[in-house]
Coordinates of C-alpha atoms in Angstrom, one line a residue:
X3 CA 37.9 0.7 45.0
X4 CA 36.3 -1.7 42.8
X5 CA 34.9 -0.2 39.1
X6 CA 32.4 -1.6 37.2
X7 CA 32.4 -2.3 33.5
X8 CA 29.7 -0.3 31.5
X9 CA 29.4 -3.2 29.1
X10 CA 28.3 -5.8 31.3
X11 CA 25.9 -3.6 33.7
X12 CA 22.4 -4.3 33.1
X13 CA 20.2 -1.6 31.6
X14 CA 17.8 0.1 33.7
X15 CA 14.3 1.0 33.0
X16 CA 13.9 4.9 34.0
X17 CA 11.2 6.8 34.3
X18 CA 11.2 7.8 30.2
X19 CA 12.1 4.7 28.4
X20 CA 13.2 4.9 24.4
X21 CA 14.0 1.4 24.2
X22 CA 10.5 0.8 22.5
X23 CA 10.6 3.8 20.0
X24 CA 11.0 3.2 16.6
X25 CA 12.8 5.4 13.6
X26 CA 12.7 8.7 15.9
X27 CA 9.1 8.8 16.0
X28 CA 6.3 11.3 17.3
X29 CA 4.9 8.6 19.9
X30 CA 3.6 9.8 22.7
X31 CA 3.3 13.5 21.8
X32 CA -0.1 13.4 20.4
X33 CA -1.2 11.7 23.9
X34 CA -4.7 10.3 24.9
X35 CA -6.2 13.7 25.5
X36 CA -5.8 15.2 22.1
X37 CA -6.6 14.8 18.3
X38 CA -5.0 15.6 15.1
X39 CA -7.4 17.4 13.1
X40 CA -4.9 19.7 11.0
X41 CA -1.6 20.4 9.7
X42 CA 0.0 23.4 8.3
X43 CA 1.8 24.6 5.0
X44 CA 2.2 21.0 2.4
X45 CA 3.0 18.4 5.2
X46 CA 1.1 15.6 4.9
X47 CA 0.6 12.7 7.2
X48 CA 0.3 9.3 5.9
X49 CA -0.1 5.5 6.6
X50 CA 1.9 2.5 5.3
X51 CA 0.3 0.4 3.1
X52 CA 3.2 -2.2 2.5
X53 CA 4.3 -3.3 5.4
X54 CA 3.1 -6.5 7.4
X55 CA 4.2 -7.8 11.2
X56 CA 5.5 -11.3 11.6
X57 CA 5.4 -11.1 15.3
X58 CA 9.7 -10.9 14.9
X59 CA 9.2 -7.4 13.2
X60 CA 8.3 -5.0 10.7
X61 CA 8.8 -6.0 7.1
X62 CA 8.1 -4.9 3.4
X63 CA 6.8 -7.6 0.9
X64 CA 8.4 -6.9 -2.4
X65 CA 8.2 -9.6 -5.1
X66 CA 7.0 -11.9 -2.9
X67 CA 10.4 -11.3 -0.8
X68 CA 9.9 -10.3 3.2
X69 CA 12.1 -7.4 4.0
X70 CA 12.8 -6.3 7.3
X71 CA 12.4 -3.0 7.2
X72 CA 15.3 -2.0 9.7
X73 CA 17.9 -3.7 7.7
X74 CA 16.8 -1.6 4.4
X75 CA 16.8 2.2 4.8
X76 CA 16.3 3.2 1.3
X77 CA 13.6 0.9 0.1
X78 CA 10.2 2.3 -1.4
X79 CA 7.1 2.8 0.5
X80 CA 3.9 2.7 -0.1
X81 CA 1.7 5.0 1.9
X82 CA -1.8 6.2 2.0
X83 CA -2.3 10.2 2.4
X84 CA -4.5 10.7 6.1
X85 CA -4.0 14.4 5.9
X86 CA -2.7 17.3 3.5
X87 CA -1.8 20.5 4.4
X88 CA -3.4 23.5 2.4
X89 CA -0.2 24.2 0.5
X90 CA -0.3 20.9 -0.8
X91 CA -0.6 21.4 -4.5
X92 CA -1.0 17.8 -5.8
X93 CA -1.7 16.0 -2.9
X94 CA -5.4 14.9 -1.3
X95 CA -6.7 12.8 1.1
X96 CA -7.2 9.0 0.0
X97 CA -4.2 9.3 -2.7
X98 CA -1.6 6.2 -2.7
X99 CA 2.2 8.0 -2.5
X100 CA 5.6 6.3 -3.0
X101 CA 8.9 7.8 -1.2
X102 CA 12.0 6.6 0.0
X103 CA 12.0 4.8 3.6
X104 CA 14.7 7.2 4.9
X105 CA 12.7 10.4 4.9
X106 CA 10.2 11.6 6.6
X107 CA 9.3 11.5 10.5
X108 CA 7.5 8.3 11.9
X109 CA 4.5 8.7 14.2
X110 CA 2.6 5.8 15.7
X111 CA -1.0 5.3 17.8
X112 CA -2.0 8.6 17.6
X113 CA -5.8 9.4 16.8
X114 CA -6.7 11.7 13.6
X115 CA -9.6 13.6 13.3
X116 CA -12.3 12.0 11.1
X117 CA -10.1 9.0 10.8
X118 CA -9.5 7.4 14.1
X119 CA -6.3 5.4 15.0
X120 CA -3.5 5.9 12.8
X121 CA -1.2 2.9 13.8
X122 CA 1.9 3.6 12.0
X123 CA 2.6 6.7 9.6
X124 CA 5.2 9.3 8.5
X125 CA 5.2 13.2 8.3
X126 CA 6.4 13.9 5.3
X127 CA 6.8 17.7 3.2
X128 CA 4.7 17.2 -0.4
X129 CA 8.1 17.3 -2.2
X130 CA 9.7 14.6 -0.4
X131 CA 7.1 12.5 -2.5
X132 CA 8.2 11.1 -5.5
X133 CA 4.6 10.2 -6.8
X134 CA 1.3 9.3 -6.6
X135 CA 0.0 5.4 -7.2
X136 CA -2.9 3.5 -8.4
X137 CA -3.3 -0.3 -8.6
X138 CA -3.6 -1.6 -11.9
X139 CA -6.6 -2.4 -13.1
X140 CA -7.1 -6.4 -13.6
X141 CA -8.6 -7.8 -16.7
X142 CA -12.9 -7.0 -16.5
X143 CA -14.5 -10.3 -16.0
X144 CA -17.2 -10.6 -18.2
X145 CA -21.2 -10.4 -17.2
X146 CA -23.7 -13.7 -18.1
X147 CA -24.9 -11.6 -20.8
X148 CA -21.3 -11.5 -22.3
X149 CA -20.8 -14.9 -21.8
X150 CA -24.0 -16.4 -23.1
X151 CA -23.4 -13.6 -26.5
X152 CA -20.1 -15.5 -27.2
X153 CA -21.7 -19.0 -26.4
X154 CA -24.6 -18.0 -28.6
X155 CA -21.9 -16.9 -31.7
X156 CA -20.0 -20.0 -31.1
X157 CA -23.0 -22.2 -31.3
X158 CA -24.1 -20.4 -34.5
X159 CA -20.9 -21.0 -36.1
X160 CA -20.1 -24.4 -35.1
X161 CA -23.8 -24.9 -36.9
X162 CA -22.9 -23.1 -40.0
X163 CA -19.6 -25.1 -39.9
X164 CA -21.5 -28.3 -39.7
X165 CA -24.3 -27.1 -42.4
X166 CA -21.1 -26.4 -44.6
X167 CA -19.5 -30.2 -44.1
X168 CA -22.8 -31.8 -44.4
X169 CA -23.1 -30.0 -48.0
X170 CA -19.7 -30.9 -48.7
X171 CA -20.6 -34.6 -48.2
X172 CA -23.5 -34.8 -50.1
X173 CA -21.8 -32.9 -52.9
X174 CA -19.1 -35.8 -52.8
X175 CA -21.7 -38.4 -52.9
X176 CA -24.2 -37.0 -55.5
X177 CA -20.6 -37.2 -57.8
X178 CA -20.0 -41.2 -57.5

């Protein structure tokens, strides 16, 4: 009786097919008949900020850098709080979180309550976080009135300057 190899037989779609599912995610179970509108004790849902898709993958821009994010499980994330739970004591809705990339549990095309697609996110318990994020503020660019005060100041001292040397020289020629 002939036997067949297991590593050269070709794989064969069935009728529940994981091939597509990514990080053990929650795909699917939040289905196109329901909603998340809440969740319990301090779980909170979030979305990832950092990340970008190449068409090849996911990845994580760091520095500049393009990190795949399957080939680094302990990189930081960036993430943007959907939903807290009501046990959350530090956490709200809107807030930028860092965490490690390991933890959590990945959900993916699942529609929130008062939010509407969430594309790709992780469940995560409040202290799995390991804080809360801002972007820096840049340097205030100044209004026309600003810039026309400092024009105006310049202008008054360059004149003073030039009333100062104009002195000077007739000093110096009053003296030969």
């Amino acid at each position: 009786m002939a036997q067949a190899n297991i590593d050269i037989l070709a794989p064969k779609r069935s009728l529940i097919d994981l091939t597509d599912s990514h990080n053990n995610s929650l795909d699917g179970i939040i289905d196109q008949d329901y909603e998340l509108g809440f969740i319990f004790d301090d779980i909170i849902l979030v979305e990832f900020i950092d990340e970008v898709s190449d068409g090849q993958g996911d990845a994580i821009m760091r520095g500049g850098v393009y990190i795949p994010t399957n080939s680094v499980q302990r990189a930081w994330r960036k993430a943007k709080v959907i939903l807290a739970g009501p046990e959350c004591k530090y956490i709200k809705g809107g807030e930028i979180v860092i965490f490690p990339n390991n933890l959590g549990v990945g959900i993916a095309n699942a529609d929130i309550s008062g939010y509407g697609k969430l594309n790709k996110g992780v469940f995560l318990n409040e202290s799995r976080l390991f804080g809360i994020a801002s972007k820096k503020e840049s340097a205030k660019k100044p209004n026309k009135k600003e810039v026309n005060s400092v024009k105006n100041r310049l202008k008054a001292i360059a004149k003073s300057e030039a009333e100062k040397a104009k002195k000077k020289d007739e000093s110096k020629s009053t003296k030969s």
